[in-house]
CSV table of C-alpha atoms in Angstrom, one decimal:
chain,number,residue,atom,x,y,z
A,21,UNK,CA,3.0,-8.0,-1.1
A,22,UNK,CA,3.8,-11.6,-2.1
A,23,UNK,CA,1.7,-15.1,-1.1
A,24,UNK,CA,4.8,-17.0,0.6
A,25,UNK,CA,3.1,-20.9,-0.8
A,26,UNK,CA,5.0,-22.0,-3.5
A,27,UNK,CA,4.2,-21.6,-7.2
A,28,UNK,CA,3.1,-25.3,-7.0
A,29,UNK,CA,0.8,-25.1,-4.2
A,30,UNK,CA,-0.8,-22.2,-4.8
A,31,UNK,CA,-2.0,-23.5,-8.2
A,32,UNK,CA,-3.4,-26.4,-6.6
A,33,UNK,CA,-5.3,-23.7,-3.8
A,34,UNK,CA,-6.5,-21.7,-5.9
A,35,UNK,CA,-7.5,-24.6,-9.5
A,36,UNK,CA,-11.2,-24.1,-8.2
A,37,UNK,CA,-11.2,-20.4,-8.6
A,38,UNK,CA,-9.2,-20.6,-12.2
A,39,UNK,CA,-11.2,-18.8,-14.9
A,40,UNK,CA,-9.4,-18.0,-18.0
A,41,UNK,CA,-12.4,-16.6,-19.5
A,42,UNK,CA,-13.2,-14.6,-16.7
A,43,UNK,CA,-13.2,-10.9,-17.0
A,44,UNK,CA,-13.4,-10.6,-20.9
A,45,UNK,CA,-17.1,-8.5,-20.7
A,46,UNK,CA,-16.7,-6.8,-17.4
A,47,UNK,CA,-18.2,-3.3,-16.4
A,48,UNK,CA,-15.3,-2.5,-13.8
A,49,UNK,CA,-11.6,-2.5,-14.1
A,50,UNK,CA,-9.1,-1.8,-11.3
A,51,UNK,CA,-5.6,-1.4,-11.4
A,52,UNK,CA,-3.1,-1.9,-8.8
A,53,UNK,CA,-0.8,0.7,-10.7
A,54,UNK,CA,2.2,0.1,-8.6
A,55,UNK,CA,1.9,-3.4,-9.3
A,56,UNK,CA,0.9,-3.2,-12.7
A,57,UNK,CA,3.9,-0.2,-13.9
A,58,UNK,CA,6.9,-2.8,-12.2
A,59,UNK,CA,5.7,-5.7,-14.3
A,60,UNK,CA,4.9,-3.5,-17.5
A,61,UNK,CA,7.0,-0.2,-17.3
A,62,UNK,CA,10.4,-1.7,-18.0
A,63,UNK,CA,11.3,-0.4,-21.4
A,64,UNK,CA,15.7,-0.4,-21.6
A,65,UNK,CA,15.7,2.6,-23.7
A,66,UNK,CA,15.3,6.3,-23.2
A,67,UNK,CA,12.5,6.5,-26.0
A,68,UNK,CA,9.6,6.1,-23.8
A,69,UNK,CA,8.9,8.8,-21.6
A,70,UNK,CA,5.5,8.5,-19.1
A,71,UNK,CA,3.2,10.1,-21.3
A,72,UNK,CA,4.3,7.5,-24.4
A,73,UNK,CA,4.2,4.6,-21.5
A,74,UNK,CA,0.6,5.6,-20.4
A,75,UNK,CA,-0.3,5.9,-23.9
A,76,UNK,CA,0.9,2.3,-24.3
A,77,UNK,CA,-0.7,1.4,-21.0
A,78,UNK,CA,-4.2,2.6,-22.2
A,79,UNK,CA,-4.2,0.7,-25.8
A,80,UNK,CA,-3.4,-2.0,-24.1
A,81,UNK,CA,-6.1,-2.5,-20.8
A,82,UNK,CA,-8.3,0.6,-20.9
A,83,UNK,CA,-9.2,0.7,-24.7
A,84,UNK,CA,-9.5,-3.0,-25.0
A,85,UNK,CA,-12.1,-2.9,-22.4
A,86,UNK,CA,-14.8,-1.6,-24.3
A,87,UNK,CA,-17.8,-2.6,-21.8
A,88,UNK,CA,-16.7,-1.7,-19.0
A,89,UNK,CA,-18.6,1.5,-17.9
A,90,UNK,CA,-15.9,2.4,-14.9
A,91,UNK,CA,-12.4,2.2,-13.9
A,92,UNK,CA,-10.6,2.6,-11.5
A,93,UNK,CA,-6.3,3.3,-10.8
A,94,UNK,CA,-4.8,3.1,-7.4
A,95,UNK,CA,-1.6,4.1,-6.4
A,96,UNK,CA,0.4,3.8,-2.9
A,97,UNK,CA,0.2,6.8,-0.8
A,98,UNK,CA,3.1,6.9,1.6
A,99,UNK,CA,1.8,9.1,4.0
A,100,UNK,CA,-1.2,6.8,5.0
A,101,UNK,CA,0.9,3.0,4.7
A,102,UNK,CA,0.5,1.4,8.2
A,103,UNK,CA,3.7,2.1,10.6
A,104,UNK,CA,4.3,-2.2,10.7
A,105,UNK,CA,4.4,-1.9,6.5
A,106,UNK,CA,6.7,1.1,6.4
A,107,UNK,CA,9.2,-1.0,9.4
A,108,UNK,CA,9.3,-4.0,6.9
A,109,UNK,CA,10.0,-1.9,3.8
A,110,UNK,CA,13.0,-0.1,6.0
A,111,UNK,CA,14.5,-2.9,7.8
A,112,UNK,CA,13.7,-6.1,4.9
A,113,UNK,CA,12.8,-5.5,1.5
A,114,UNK,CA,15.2,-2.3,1.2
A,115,UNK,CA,17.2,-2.9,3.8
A,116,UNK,CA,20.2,-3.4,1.7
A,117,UNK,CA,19.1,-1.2,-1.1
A,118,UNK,CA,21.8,1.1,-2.8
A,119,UNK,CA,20.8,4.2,-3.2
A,120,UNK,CA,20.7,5.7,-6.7
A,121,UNK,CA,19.9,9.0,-8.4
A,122,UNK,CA,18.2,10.2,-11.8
A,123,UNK,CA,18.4,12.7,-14.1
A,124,UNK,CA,15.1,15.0,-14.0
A,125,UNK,CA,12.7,13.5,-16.1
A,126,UNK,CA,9.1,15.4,-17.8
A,127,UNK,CA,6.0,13.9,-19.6
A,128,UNK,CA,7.7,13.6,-22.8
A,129,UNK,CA,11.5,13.2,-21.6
A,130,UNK,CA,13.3,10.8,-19.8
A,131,UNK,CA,17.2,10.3,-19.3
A,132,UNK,CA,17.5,7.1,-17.6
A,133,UNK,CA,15.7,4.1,-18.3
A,134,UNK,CA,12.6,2.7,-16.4
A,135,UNK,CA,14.8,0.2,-14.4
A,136,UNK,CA,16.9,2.9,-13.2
A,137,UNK,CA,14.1,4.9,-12.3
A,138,UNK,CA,12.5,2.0,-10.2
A,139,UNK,CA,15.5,1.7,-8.5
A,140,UNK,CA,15.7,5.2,-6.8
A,141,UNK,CA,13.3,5.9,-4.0
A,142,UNK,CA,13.1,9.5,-5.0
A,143,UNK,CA,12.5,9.5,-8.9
A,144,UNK,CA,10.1,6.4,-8.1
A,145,UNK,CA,7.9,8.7,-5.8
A,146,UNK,CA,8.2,11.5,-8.4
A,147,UNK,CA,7.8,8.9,-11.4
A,148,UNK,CA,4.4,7.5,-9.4
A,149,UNK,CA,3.1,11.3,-9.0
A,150,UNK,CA,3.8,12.1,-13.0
A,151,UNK,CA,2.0,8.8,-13.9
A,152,UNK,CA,-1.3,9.9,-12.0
A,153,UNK,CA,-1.2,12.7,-13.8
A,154,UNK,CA,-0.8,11.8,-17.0
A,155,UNK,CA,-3.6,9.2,-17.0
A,156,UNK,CA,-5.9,12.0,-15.4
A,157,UNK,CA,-4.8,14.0,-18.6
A,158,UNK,CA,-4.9,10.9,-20.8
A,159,UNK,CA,-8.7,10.2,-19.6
A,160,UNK,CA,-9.7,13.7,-20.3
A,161,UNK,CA,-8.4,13.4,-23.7
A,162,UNK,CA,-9.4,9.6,-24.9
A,163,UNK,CA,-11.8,8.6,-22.4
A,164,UNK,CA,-14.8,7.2,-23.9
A,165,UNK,CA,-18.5,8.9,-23.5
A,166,UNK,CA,-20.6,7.4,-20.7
A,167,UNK,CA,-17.6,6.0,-18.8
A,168,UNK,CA,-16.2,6.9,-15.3
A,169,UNK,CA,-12.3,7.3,-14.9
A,170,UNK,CA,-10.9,7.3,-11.4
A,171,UNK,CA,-7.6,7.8,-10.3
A,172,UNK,CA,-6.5,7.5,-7.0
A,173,UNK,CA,-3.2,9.2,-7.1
A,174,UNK,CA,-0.3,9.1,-4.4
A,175,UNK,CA,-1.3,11.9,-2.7
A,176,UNK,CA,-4.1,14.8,-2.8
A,177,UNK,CA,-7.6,14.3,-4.1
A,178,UNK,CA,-9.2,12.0,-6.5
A,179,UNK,CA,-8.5,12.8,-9.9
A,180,UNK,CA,-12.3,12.0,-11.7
A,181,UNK,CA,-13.2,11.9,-15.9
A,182,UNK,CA,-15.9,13.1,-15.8
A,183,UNK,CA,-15.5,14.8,-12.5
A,184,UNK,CA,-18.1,14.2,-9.9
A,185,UNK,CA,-19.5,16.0,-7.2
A,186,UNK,CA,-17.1,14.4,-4.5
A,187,UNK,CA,-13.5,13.8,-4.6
A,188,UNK,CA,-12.9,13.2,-1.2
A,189,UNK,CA,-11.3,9.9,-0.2
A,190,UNK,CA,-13.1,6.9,-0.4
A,191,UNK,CA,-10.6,5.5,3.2
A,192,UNK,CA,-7.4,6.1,4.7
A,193,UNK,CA,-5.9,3.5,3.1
A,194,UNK,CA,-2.3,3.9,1.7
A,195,UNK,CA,-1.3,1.0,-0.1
A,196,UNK,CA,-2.5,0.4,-3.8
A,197,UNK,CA,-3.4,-3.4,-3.1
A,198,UNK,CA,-6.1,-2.5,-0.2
A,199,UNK,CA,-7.4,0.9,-2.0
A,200,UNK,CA,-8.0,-1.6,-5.2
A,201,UNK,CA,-9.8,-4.2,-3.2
A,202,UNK,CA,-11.7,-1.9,-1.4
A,203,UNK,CA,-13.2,-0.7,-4.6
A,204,UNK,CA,-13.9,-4.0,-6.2
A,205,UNK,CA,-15.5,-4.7,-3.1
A,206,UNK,CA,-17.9,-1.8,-2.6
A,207,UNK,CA,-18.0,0.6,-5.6
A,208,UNK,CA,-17.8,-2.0,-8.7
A,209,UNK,CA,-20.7,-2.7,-10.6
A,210,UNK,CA,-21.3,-6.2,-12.5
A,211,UNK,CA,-18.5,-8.0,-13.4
A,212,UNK,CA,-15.3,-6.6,-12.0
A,213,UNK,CA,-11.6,-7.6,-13.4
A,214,UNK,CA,-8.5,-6.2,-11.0
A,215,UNK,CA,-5.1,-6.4,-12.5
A,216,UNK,CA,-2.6,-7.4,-9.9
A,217,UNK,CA,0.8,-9.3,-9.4
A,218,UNK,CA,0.5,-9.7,-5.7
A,219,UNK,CA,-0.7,-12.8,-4.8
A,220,UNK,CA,-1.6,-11.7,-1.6
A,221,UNK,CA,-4.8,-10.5,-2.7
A,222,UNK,CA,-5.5,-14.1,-3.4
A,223,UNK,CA,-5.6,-14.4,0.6
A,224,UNK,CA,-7.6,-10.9,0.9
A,225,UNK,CA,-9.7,-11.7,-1.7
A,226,UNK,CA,-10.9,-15.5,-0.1
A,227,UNK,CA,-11.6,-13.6,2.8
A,228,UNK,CA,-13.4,-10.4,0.9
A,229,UNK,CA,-14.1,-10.0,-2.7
A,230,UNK,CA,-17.7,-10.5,-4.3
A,231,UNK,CA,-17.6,-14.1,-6.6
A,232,UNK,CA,-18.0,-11.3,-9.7
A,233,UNK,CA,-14.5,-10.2,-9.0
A,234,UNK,CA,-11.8,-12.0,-11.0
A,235,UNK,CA,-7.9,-10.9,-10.7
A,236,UNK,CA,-5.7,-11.3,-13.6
A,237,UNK,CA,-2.1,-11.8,-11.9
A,238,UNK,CA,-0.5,-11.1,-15.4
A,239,UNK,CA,0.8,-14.0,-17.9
A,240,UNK,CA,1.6,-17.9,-18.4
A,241,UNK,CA,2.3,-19.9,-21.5
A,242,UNK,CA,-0.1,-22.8,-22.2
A,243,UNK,CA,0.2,-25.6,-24.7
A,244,UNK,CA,-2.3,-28.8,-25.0
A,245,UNK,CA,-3.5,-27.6,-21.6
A,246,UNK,CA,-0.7,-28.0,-19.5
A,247,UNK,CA,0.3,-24.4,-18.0
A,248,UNK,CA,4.1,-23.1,-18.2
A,249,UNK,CA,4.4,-20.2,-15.4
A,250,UNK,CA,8.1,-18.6,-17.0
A,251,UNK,CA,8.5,-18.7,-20.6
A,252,UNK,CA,12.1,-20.2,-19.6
A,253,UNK,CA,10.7,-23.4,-19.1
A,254,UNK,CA,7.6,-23.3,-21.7
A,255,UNK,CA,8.1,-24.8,-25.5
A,256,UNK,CA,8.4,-22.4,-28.4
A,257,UNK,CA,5.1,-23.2,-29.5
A,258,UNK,CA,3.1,-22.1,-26.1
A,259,UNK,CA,0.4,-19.3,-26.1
A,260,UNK,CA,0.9,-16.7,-24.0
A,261,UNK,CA,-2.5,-16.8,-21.9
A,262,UNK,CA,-3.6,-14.2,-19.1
A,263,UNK,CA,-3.9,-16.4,-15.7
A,264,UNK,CA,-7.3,-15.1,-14.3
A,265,UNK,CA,-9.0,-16.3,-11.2
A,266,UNK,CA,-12.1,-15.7,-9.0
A,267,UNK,CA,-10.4,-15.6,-5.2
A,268,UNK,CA,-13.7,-15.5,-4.1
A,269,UNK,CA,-14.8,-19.0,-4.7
A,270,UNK,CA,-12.3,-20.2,-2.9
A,271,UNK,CA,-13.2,-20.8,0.6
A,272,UNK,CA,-14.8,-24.0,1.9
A,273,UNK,CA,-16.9,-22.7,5.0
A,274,UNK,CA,-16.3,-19.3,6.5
A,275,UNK,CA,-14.8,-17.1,4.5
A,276,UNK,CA,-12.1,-15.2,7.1
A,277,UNK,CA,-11.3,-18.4,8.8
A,278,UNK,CA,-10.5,-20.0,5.8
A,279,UNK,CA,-8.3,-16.6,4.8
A,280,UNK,CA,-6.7,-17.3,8.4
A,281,UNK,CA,-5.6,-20.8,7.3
A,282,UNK,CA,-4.1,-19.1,4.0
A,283,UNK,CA,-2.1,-17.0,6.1
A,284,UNK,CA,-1.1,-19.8,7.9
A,285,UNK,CA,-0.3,-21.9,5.5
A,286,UNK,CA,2.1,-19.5,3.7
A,287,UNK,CA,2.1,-16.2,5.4
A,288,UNK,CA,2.9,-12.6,3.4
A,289,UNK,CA,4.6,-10.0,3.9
A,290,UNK,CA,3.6,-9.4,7.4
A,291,UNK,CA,3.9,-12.4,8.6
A,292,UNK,CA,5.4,-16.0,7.9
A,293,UNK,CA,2.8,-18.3,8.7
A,294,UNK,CA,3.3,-21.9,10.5
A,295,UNK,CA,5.5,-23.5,8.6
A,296,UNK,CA,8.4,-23.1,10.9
A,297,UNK,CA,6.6,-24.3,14.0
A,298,UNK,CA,6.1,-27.7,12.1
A,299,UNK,CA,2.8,-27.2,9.7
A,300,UNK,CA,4.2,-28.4,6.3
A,301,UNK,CA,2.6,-26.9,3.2
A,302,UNK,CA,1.1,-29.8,1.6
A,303,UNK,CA,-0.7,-30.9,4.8
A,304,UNK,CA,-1.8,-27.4,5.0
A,305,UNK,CA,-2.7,-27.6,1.4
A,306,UNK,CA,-4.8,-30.9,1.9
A,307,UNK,CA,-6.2,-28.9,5.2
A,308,UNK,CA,-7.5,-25.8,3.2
A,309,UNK,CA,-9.7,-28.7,0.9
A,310,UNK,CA,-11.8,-29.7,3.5
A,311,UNK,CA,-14.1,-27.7,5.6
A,312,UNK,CA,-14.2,-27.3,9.3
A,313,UNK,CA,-15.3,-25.4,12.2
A,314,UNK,CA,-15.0,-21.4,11.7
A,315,UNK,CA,-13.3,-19.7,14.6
A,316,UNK,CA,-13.1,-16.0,13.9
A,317,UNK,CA,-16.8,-14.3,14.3
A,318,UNK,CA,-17.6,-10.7,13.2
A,319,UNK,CA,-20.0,-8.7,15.0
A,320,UNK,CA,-20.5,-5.3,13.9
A,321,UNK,CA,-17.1,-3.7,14.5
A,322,UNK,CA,-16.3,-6.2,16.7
A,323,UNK,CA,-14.1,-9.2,15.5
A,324,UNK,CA,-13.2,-11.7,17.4
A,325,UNK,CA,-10.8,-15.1,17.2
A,326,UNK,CA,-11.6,-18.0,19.1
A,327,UNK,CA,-7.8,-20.2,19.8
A,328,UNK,CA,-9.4,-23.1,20.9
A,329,UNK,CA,-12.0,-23.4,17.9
A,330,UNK,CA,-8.5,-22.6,15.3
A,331,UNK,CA,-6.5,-25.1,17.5
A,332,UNK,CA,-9.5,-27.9,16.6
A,333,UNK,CA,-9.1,-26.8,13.3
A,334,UNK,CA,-5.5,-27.2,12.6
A,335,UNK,CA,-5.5,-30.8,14.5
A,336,UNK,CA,-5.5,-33.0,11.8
A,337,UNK,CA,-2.3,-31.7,11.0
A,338,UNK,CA,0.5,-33.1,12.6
A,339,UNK,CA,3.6,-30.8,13.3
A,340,UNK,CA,6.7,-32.3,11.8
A,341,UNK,CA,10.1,-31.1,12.9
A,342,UNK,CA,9.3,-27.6,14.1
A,343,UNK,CA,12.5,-24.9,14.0
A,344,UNK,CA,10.9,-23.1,16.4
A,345,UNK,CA,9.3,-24.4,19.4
A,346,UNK,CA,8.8,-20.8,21.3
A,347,UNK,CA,5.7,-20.1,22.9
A,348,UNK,CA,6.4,-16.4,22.8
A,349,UNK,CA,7.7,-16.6,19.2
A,350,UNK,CA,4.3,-18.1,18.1
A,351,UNK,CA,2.1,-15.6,20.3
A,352,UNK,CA,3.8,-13.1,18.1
A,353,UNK,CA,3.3,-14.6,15.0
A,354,UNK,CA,-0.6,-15.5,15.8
A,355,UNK,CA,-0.4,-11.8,16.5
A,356,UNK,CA,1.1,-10.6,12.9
A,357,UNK,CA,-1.3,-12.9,11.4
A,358,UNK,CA,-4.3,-11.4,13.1
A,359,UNK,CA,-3.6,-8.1,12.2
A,360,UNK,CA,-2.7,-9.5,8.6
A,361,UNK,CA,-6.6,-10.6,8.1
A,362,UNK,CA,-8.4,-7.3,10.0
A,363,UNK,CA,-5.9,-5.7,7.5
A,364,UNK,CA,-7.6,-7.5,4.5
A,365,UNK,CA,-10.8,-6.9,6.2
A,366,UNK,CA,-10.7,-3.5,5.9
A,367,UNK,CA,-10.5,-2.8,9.7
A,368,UNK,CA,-9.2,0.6,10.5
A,369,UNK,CA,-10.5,2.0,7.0
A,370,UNK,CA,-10.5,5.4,8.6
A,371,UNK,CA,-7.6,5.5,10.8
A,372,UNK,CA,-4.7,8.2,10.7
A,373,UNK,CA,-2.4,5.7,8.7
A,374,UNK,CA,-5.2,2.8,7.4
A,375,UNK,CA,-5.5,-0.3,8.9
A,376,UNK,CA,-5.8,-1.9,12.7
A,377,UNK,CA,-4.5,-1.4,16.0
A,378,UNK,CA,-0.6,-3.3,16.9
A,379,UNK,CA,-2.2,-6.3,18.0
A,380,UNK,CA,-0.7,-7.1,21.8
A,381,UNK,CA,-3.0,-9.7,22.6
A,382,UNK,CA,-2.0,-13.2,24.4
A,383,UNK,CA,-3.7,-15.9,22.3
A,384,UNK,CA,-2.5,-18.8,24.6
A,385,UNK,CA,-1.8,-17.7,28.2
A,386,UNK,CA,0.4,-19.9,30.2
A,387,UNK,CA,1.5,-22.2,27.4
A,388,UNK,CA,5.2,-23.0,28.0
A,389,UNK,CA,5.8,-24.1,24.4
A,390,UNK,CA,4.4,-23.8,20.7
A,391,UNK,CA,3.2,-26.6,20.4
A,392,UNK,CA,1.5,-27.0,24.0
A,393,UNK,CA,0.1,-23.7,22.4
A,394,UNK,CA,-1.6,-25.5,19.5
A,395,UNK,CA,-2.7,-28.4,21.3
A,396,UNK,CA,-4.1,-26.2,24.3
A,397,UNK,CA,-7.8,-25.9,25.5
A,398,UNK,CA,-9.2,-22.8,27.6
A,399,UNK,CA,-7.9,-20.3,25.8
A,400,UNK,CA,-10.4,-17.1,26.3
A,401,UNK,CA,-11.6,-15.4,22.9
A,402,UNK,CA,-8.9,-12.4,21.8
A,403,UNK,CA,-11.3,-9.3,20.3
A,404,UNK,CA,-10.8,-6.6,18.9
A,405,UNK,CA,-13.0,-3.4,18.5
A,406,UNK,CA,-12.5,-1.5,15.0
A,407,UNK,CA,-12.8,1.9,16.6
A,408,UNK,CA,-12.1,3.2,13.1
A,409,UNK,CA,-14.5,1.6,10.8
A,410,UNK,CA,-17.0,5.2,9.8
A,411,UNK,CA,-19.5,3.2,11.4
């Protein structure tokens, strides 16, 4: 999932949390694999089969992370991804997609090239499947001694090097971005560097991730300290740099308020955010550096939003030439961005397909308009019960 701010303003969010040197002795490593492959697997020619391209993969961020004393490889599992996910994958990302088919491809042979691969829905799901396995058999071959391999493959059991006692699932969550985070939150140890390329999980990771935890969201080009973020535009003379940052020192007050005010500022793939009722991104921006009054409160499984105390908190912002000025429209989209932050909060860890509830709630009753909405007082708290949490 994407981060809908634009390159410039999310720089200027998240310049507190920049560490470049972050992550270089770190004792955990996660990978969001179907992340990581799209930016990394993309070799034109035919001479790179999956076992070669793990092989590669492993010189390049297992090996060279010779501290680290675990790791950790997640992978989507379509069987568990929430129904709301699988409806935007349908009718918007693919929704025009034309379909394509492979040759069979092994281990050691391929017969079309990675692009083509990533392009058909059924060799991408067989092509995610080979790749689990070949790291399993990868980290039973080259692992080092003393160090914990776990993959978390697309569908079955955990694969483990060494194996453990248990390799039952550690939730029911389907997508590669939430399994990673839920690691990094509650199974890391020290220091913990996930490798990502969604920037989304600079939103979950405001609201969720330990300080230790430091994403690298892949490349930019750097030259007398001024950042490039496409080679395109960067001189010939730029380093190529890893851009590394600590999500987790981000927030300025509560943490999943301030995650809220992410959302709202840019929205993801579930949602869009405020921008079209009027909340432009650099007052948002200029918003999300000053603190405030919190207005979401967890409880125990119970989580609950409080509209008047968010509508106090987005009042120094003035809304400028709204698009939409539906009250109904914006009780929906309050709604998708509700469900977007229990979803980074790890609600409904252990439901049938991970993650909460359709949220039908009525965050402003009887406003006639959006922004009577987010000027409104009396609005009753909307809660929700995580009737899934394990608890």
């Amino acid at each position: 999932m994407g981060w809908k701010l634009s390159a410039a303003a999310k720089r200027i969010v998240c310049a507190s949390a920049t560490d470049a040197a972050a992550g270089t002795a770190c004792a955990t490593v996660v990978f969001d694999m179907n992340a990581v492959c799209r930016r990394e697997f993309i070799w034109k020619s035919f001479d790179v089969p999956p076992a070669e391209a793990v092989a590669i993969f492993w010189r390049r961020h297992v090996a060279a992370h010779s501290s680290a004393v675990q790791f950790y490889f997640a992978f989507d599992s379509a069987d568990r991804i929430p129904d709301v996910r699988r409806t935007y994958l349908a009718e918007t990302r693919y929704a025009n997609r034309v379909v394509t088919h492979c040759a069979p491809f092994e281990a050691h042979k391929m017969q079309n090239t990675w692009a083509e691969v990533w392009a058909s829905a059924t060799a991408k799901a067989a092509m995610w499947d080979l790749i689990a396995a070949c790291l399993h058999a990868h980290a039973r071959q080259m692992g080092a001694p003393g160090v914990q391999y776990t993959i978390d493959p697309p569908s079955g059991p955990l694969l483990q090097c060494p194996a453990l006692a248990s390799d039952a699932r550690l939730s029911h969550f389907g997508e590669a971005d939430l399994k990673a985070a839920l690691f990094a939150k509650e199974y890391a140890v020290g220091e913990t560097l996930v490798y990502t390329i969604d920037w989304d999980m600079v939103v979950q990771g405001a609201a969720v991730l330990p300080t230790s935890t430091t994403l690298d969201m892949g490349s930019v080009w750097e030259k007398d300290g001024t950042r490039y973020y496409s080679k395109r535009n960067a001189p010939a003379s730029a380093a190529r740099v890893r851009e590394r940052l600590r999500p987790g020192l981000l927030p300025i007050g509560d943490r999943l308020s301030y995650a809220f005010l992410l959302l709202a500022a840019g929205g993801v793939d579930y949602c869009d955010g405020l921008k079209g009722y009027g909340y432009r991104e650099p007052d948002m921006v200029r918003l999300l550096a000053t603190s405030g009054e919190p207005f979401i409160a967890v409880a125990g499984p119970r989580y609950t939003f409080d509209p008047d105390a968010f509508v106090r908190r987005l009042s120094p912002v003035k809304a400028v030439r709204a698009r939409c000025k539906d009250a109904e429209r914006l009780q929906a989209e309050i709604g998708r961005m509700w469900y977007c932050l229990l979803y980074f909060a790890f609600v409904g860890r252990w439901a049938e397909r991970g993650g909460p509830r359709t949220i039908t709630d009525t965050f402003f009753p009887g406003a006639t308009s959006a922004q009577a909405a987010l000027t409104s007082t009396g609005n009753p708290p909307v809660v929700y019960v995580d009737d899934d949490a394990g608890l």
